[in-house]
Short mmCIF file of C-alpha atoms and ligand atoms in Angstrom, two decimals:
data_model
loop_
_atom_site.label_atom_id
_atom_site.label_comp_id
_atom_site.label_asym_id
_atom_site.label_seq_id
_atom_site.Cartn_x
_atom_site.Cartn_y
_atom_site.Cartn_z
CA MET A 1 -17.07 10.41 10.04
CA ILE A 2 -17.63 8.03 7.14
CA MET A 3 -15.74 5.20 8.91
CA GLN A 4 -17.63 5.39 12.21
CA GLY A 5 -18.21 1.88 13.58
CA LYS A 6 -15.76 0.27 11.14
CA LYS A 7 -12.59 -1.56 12.12
CA GLY A 8 -9.68 -2.69 10.03
CA ILE A 9 -6.01 -3.50 9.57
CA VAL A 10 -3.26 -1.22 8.25
CA MET A 11 -0.24 -3.18 6.95
CA GLY A 12 2.95 -1.31 6.00
CA LEU A 13 3.44 1.39 8.62
CA ALA A 14 7.18 1.96 9.09
CA ASN A 15 7.34 5.52 10.43
CA LYS A 16 5.52 8.87 10.31
CA PHE A 17 6.60 9.40 6.69
CA SER A 18 4.92 6.19 5.52
CA ILE A 19 1.94 6.43 3.21
CA ALA A 20 0.30 4.06 5.70
CA TYR A 21 0.62 6.75 8.37
CA GLY A 22 -1.34 9.26 6.25
CA ILE A 23 -3.98 6.64 5.54
CA ALA A 24 -4.24 5.72 9.23
CA GLN A 25 -4.63 9.39 10.20
CA SER A 26 -7.45 9.92 7.73
CA LEU A 27 -9.17 6.67 8.74
CA LYS A 28 -8.97 7.62 12.41
CA ASP A 29 -10.19 11.17 11.74
CA ASN A 30 -13.19 9.58 10.05
CA GLY A 31 -14.00 7.34 13.03
CA ALA A 32 -12.31 3.99 12.20
CA ASP A 33 -10.82 1.60 14.77
CA LEU A 34 -7.34 0.49 13.59
CA LEU A 35 -4.96 -2.38 14.16
CA PHE A 36 -1.43 -2.44 12.68
CA THR A 37 0.90 -5.20 11.56
CA SER A 38 4.69 -5.08 11.52
CA GLN A 39 7.28 -6.86 9.38
CA THR A 40 9.82 -7.36 12.20
CA ASP A 41 10.30 -7.01 15.95
CA TYR A 42 12.55 -4.02 15.26
CA PHE A 43 9.75 -2.17 13.47
CA LYS A 44 7.19 -3.45 16.00
CA THR A 45 8.69 -1.40 18.83
CA LYS A 46 8.61 1.77 16.72
CA ILE A 47 5.13 1.08 15.33
CA SER A 48 3.77 0.35 18.80
CA ASP A 49 4.74 3.90 19.84
CA ILE A 50 3.03 5.38 16.78
CA ALA A 51 0.03 3.04 17.17
CA LYS A 52 -0.72 4.60 20.56
CA GLU A 53 -1.95 7.66 18.63
CA PHE A 54 -4.55 5.43 17.02
CA GLY A 55 -5.80 3.31 19.96
CA ASN A 56 -4.45 0.59 22.16
CA HIS A 57 -4.46 -2.57 20.05
CA GLU A 58 -1.35 -4.75 20.08
CA VAL A 59 0.75 -4.56 16.89
CA MET A 60 0.76 -7.97 15.19
CA LEU A 61 3.92 -9.41 13.64
CA CYS A 62 3.52 -10.34 9.96
CA ASP A 63 6.40 -10.76 7.55
CA VAL A 64 4.38 -11.24 4.36
CA SER A 65 7.28 -12.93 2.55
CA LEU A 66 7.05 -16.02 4.77
CA ASP A 67 4.73 -19.00 4.27
CA GLY A 68 1.91 -19.12 6.81
CA GLU A 69 2.56 -15.67 8.37
CA ILE A 70 -0.45 -13.87 6.90
CA GLU A 71 -2.85 -16.66 7.85
CA LYS A 72 -1.39 -16.84 11.37
CA ALA A 73 -1.57 -13.07 11.86
CA PHE A 74 -5.16 -12.93 10.62
CA ASP A 75 -6.14 -15.76 13.02
CA GLU A 76 -4.60 -13.79 15.91
CA ILE A 77 -6.33 -10.62 14.77
CA HIS A 78 -9.67 -12.40 14.57
CA ASN A 79 -9.17 -13.70 18.12
CA GLN A 80 -8.41 -10.17 19.28
CA ILE A 81 -10.98 -8.00 17.46
CA GLY A 82 -13.32 -10.38 15.60
CA ASP A 83 -14.61 -9.69 12.09
CA ILE A 84 -13.28 -6.61 10.32
CA ASP A 85 -14.42 -4.20 7.58
CA PHE A 86 -11.26 -3.18 5.72
CA ILE A 87 -7.56 -3.84 5.09
CA VAL A 88 -4.86 -1.53 3.72
CA HIS A 89 -1.89 -3.26 2.06
CA SER A 90 0.83 -0.58 1.88
CA ILE A 91 3.78 -2.90 1.40
CA ALA A 92 6.51 -3.22 -1.23
CA PHE A 93 10.16 -4.19 -1.42
CA ALA A 94 12.97 -4.50 -3.95
CA ASP A 95 16.75 -4.51 -3.55
CA LYS A 96 17.74 -0.86 -3.83
CA ASN A 97 20.91 -1.79 -5.71
CA GLU A 98 18.64 -2.73 -8.60
CA LEU A 99 16.44 0.39 -8.44
CA THR A 100 18.95 2.15 -10.62
CA GLY A 101 20.49 1.37 -14.03
CA ARG A 102 18.84 -1.01 -16.50
CA TYR A 103 15.75 -3.09 -15.70
CA CYS A 104 17.05 -5.95 -17.79
CA ASP A 105 19.96 -6.39 -15.36
CA THR A 106 17.55 -7.38 -12.54
CA THR A 107 18.59 -10.65 -10.92
CA ARG A 108 16.23 -13.62 -10.69
CA SER A 109 16.36 -13.59 -6.88
CA ASN A 110 15.46 -9.88 -6.66
CA PHE A 111 12.71 -10.32 -9.25
CA LEU A 112 11.14 -13.18 -7.28
CA ASN A 113 11.53 -11.43 -3.92
CA ALA A 114 10.03 -8.17 -5.22
CA MET A 115 7.08 -10.04 -6.77
CA ASN A 116 6.57 -12.12 -3.62
CA ILE A 117 6.50 -9.18 -1.19
CA SER A 118 4.95 -6.50 -3.42
CA CYS A 119 2.39 -8.57 -5.35
CA TYR A 120 1.84 -12.14 -4.16
CA SER A 121 1.38 -11.03 -0.56
CA PHE A 122 -1.63 -8.94 -1.61
CA THR A 123 -3.20 -12.05 -3.16
CA GLU A 124 -2.76 -13.95 0.12
CA VAL A 125 -4.03 -11.02 2.16
CA CYS A 126 -7.24 -10.96 0.11
CA LYS A 127 -7.65 -14.73 0.23
CA TYR A 128 -7.38 -14.99 4.02
CA ALA A 129 -9.36 -11.80 4.57
CA ALA A 130 -12.25 -13.33 2.63
CA GLN A 131 -11.88 -16.70 4.40
CA LYS A 132 -11.38 -15.51 7.96
CA LEU A 133 -12.11 -11.87 8.56
CA MET A 134 -14.87 -10.49 6.33
CA PRO A 135 -17.97 -12.73 6.48
CA ALA A 136 -20.20 -9.67 6.03
CA GLY A 137 -18.14 -8.17 3.18
CA GLY A 138 -15.54 -5.44 3.27
CA SER A 139 -13.05 -3.36 1.34
CA ILE A 140 -9.37 -4.05 0.61
CA LEU A 141 -6.86 -1.58 -0.82
CA ALA A 142 -3.37 -1.81 -2.33
CA LEU A 143 -0.91 0.97 -3.18
CA THR A 144 0.60 1.20 -6.63
CA TYR A 145 2.49 3.66 -8.84
CA TYR A 146 2.40 5.05 -12.40
CA GLY A 147 5.70 3.29 -13.22
CA SER A 148 3.51 0.25 -14.02
CA GLU A 149 1.97 2.15 -16.98
CA LYS A 150 4.85 4.15 -18.46
CA VAL A 151 8.60 3.92 -18.01
CA VAL A 152 9.84 5.81 -14.96
CA GLN A 153 13.61 5.68 -14.96
CA ASN A 154 15.09 3.51 -12.17
CA TYR A 155 11.71 2.16 -10.98
CA ASN A 156 12.70 -1.08 -12.75
CA VAL A 157 11.54 -4.34 -11.15
CA MET A 158 9.10 -2.51 -8.88
CA ALA A 159 7.22 -1.37 -12.00
CA ILE A 160 6.79 -4.97 -13.12
CA ALA A 161 5.58 -5.96 -9.64
CA LYS A 162 3.10 -3.05 -9.63
CA ALA A 163 1.75 -4.02 -13.07
CA ALA A 164 1.13 -7.54 -11.72
CA LEU A 165 -0.41 -6.08 -8.57
CA GLU A 166 -2.83 -3.93 -10.58
CA THR A 167 -3.94 -6.92 -12.64
CA SER A 168 -4.31 -8.92 -9.41
CA VAL A 169 -6.70 -6.25 -8.15
CA MET A 170 -9.08 -6.95 -11.04
CA TYR A 171 -8.90 -10.72 -10.75
CA ILE A 172 -9.29 -10.78 -6.98
CA ALA A 173 -12.16 -8.27 -7.16
CA ASN A 174 -13.92 -10.76 -9.43
CA ASP A 175 -13.08 -13.71 -7.11
CA VAL A 176 -14.39 -12.15 -3.91
CA GLY A 177 -17.08 -9.79 -5.21
CA SER A 178 -19.87 -12.31 -4.63
CA SER A 179 -18.93 -12.21 -0.91
CA GLY A 180 -19.50 -8.45 -0.84
CA ILE A 181 -15.78 -7.67 -0.73
CA ARG A 182 -14.42 -4.80 -2.84
CA VAL A 183 -10.78 -4.69 -3.97
CA ASN A 184 -9.12 -1.57 -5.34
CA ALA A 185 -5.75 0.15 -5.65
CA VAL A 186 -4.67 3.75 -5.29
CA SER A 187 -1.95 4.80 -7.71
CA ALA A 188 -0.23 7.44 -5.61
CA GLY A 189 2.05 10.15 -6.94
CA PRO A 190 5.64 10.09 -5.69
CA ILE A 191 6.20 11.02 -2.05
CA LYS A 192 9.40 10.79 0.00
CA THR A 193 9.38 7.73 2.28
CA LEU A 194 11.80 5.03 3.43
CA ALA A 195 10.88 2.82 0.46
CA SER A 196 10.91 5.55 -2.20
CA SER A 197 14.30 6.81 -1.02
CA GLY A 198 15.71 3.56 -2.41
CA VAL A 199 14.74 4.51 -5.98
CA GLY A 200 17.70 6.08 -7.80
CA ASP A 201 17.43 9.88 -8.31
CA PHE A 202 14.08 9.96 -6.49
CA SER A 203 14.36 13.69 -5.80
CA ARG A 204 14.45 14.29 -9.58
CA ILE A 205 11.30 12.21 -10.02
CA LEU A 206 9.60 14.37 -7.38
CA GLU A 207 10.71 17.57 -9.10
CA ILE A 208 9.62 16.45 -12.58
CA ASP A 209 6.23 15.36 -11.23
CA ARG A 210 5.74 18.66 -9.44
CA ASN A 211 6.35 20.60 -12.65
CA ARG A 212 4.28 18.25 -14.87
CA SER A 213 1.17 17.88 -12.75
CA PRO A 214 -1.95 19.97 -13.51
CA LEU A 215 -2.01 21.04 -9.85
CA ARG A 216 1.71 22.10 -10.05
CA ARG A 217 2.57 20.37 -6.81
CA ASN A 218 3.46 16.99 -5.34
CA ILE A 219 0.94 14.80 -3.62
CA THR A 220 0.68 14.82 0.21
CA GLN A 221 0.08 12.06 2.75
CA LYS A 222 -3.32 13.65 3.41
CA ASP A 223 -4.30 13.64 -0.30
CA ILE A 224 -3.58 9.91 -0.45
CA GLY A 225 -5.06 9.13 2.98
CA ASP A 226 -8.38 10.83 2.27
CA ALA A 227 -8.77 9.12 -1.13
CA CYS A 228 -8.03 5.76 0.50
CA THR A 229 -10.59 6.42 3.23
CA PHE A 230 -13.19 7.17 0.57
CA LEU A 231 -12.45 3.91 -1.26
CA LEU A 232 -12.56 1.92 1.98
CA SER A 233 -15.86 3.51 3.02
CA ASP A 234 -19.43 2.70 2.02
CA MET A 235 -19.37 5.92 -0.05
CA ALA A 236 -17.47 3.84 -2.64
CA SER A 237 -19.87 0.87 -2.44
CA GLY A 238 -20.08 0.52 -6.22
CA ILE A 239 -16.34 0.72 -6.93
CA THR A 240 -14.26 -2.45 -7.24
CA GLY A 241 -11.43 -3.77 -9.42
CA GLU A 242 -10.25 -0.18 -10.00
CA VAL A 243 -6.92 1.60 -9.93
CA VAL A 244 -7.61 5.19 -8.88
CA HIS A 245 -4.88 7.77 -9.58
CA VAL A 246 -4.21 10.11 -6.68
CA ASP A 247 -1.30 12.00 -8.20
CA CYS A 248 -2.34 15.66 -8.67
CA GLY A 249 -3.35 14.62 -12.20
CA CYS A 250 0.18 13.86 -13.33
CA SER A 251 -0.76 10.65 -15.16
CA THR A 252 -3.19 12.60 -17.40
CA ILE A 253 -0.50 14.80 -18.96
CA GLY A 254 1.02 13.87 -22.33
CA VAL A 255 2.72 16.99 -23.69
CA ARG A 256 2.38 20.41 -22.13
CA PHE A 257 4.23 23.58 -23.18
P1 NAD B 301 7.46 2.76 3.57
O1 NAD B 301 8.89 2.34 3.56
O2 NAD B 301 7.06 3.74 4.59
O3 NAD B 301 6.51 1.48 3.66
C1 NAD B 301 6.84 0.24 3.07
C2 NAD B 301 6.42 -0.81 4.06
O4 NAD B 301 6.58 -2.12 3.49
C3 NAD B 301 7.26 -0.79 5.36
O5 NAD B 301 6.42 -0.62 6.47
C4 NAD B 301 7.90 -2.17 5.40
O6 NAD B 301 8.05 -2.69 6.71
C5 NAD B 301 6.88 -2.97 4.58
N1 NAD B 301 7.44 -4.26 4.15
C6 NAD B 301 8.47 -4.48 3.30
N2 NAD B 301 8.71 -5.80 3.22
C7 NAD B 301 7.81 -6.42 4.04
C8 NAD B 301 7.58 -7.77 4.43
N3 NAD B 301 8.34 -8.77 3.97
N4 NAD B 301 6.56 -8.04 5.29
C9 NAD B 301 5.80 -7.03 5.79
N5 NAD B 301 5.98 -5.73 5.48
C10 NAD B 301 6.99 -5.43 4.63
O7 NAD B 301 7.18 3.33 2.08
P2 NAD B 301 5.85 3.83 1.37
O8 NAD B 301 6.33 4.69 0.25
O9 NAD B 301 4.90 4.36 2.36
O10 NAD B 301 5.28 2.50 0.70
C11 NAD B 301 3.96 2.02 0.93
C12 NAD B 301 3.33 1.54 -0.38
O11 NAD B 301 3.09 2.68 -1.21
C13 NAD B 301 4.19 0.60 -1.20
O12 NAD B 301 3.35 -0.36 -1.81
C14 NAD B 301 4.77 1.52 -2.25
O13 NAD B 301 5.18 0.84 -3.42
C15 NAD B 301 3.56 2.39 -2.51
N6 NAD B 301 3.80 3.66 -3.23
C16 NAD B 301 4.75 4.52 -2.79
C17 NAD B 301 4.95 5.71 -3.48
C18 NAD B 301 6.00 6.69 -3.02
O14 NAD B 301 6.41 7.56 -3.83
N7 NAD B 301 6.43 6.64 -1.76
C19 NAD B 301 4.17 6.01 -4.61
C20 NAD B 301 3.20 5.11 -5.03
C21 NAD B 301 3.03 3.92 -4.32
#
């Protein structure tokens, strides 16, 4: 129960296949009190049903692509539950028509939208968390993927957004560290979700990863959730500015016969 007495926000739950769902399960199993945000009213209804598993807090609307939404949501959250200990940012978006073919054919509008939702929003989340929600310190986590480090076919603009996100983690960790706030990312192995289904040939990526990884399997929601819980807990009190791979070791393999 390493999260006993801690409360926090999980952003990016869409359904029971979401990485955010696995993280929420692990956090709850370890004693945390959770509040969820939702991108739209449509998702809010679905998330509210799922959120009942995790307690009775209202789901807060927060479309992170819009000016003022994160600050407004965090103000409402503060009114409802007061100061918090952690935030999970499990959010990304790119036009699926451009998650196939050549990266260099990405349009300017998709590039900017992907960067806004998948990277800039994390910067704002950290800024307002530090200003409004975490006077006694805390821990903030983003989700990233290996496509930021090496070419993964079809990951395209999302890879560029993840590379920027990972660098943001370091810079923000430095900005807010003196307030006792830690900022990290988990680089998760591929797992089938609503978002990942938009990446061209995703089932082949899953298969290749399964065969390549030292553990000879794909990652699970629980693998990711438990690692995230550790990083959000006081057990990780000396870890900040890091990208931790939770990918069955896949990123460590160069050539294997
Ligand atoms: P998912 O579709 O379940 O979750 C993505 C979430 O992003 C959804 O809840 C969606 O509502 C939210 N979102 C998109 N645009 C938004 C906006 N404008 N405002 C607020 N929320 C918005 O998919 P997932 O795979 O669980 O993705 C969660 C995170 O994990 C993402 O950052 C993703 O890049 C990352 N990740 C996924 C994988 C994978 O293989 N699935 C691997 C590594 C990292």
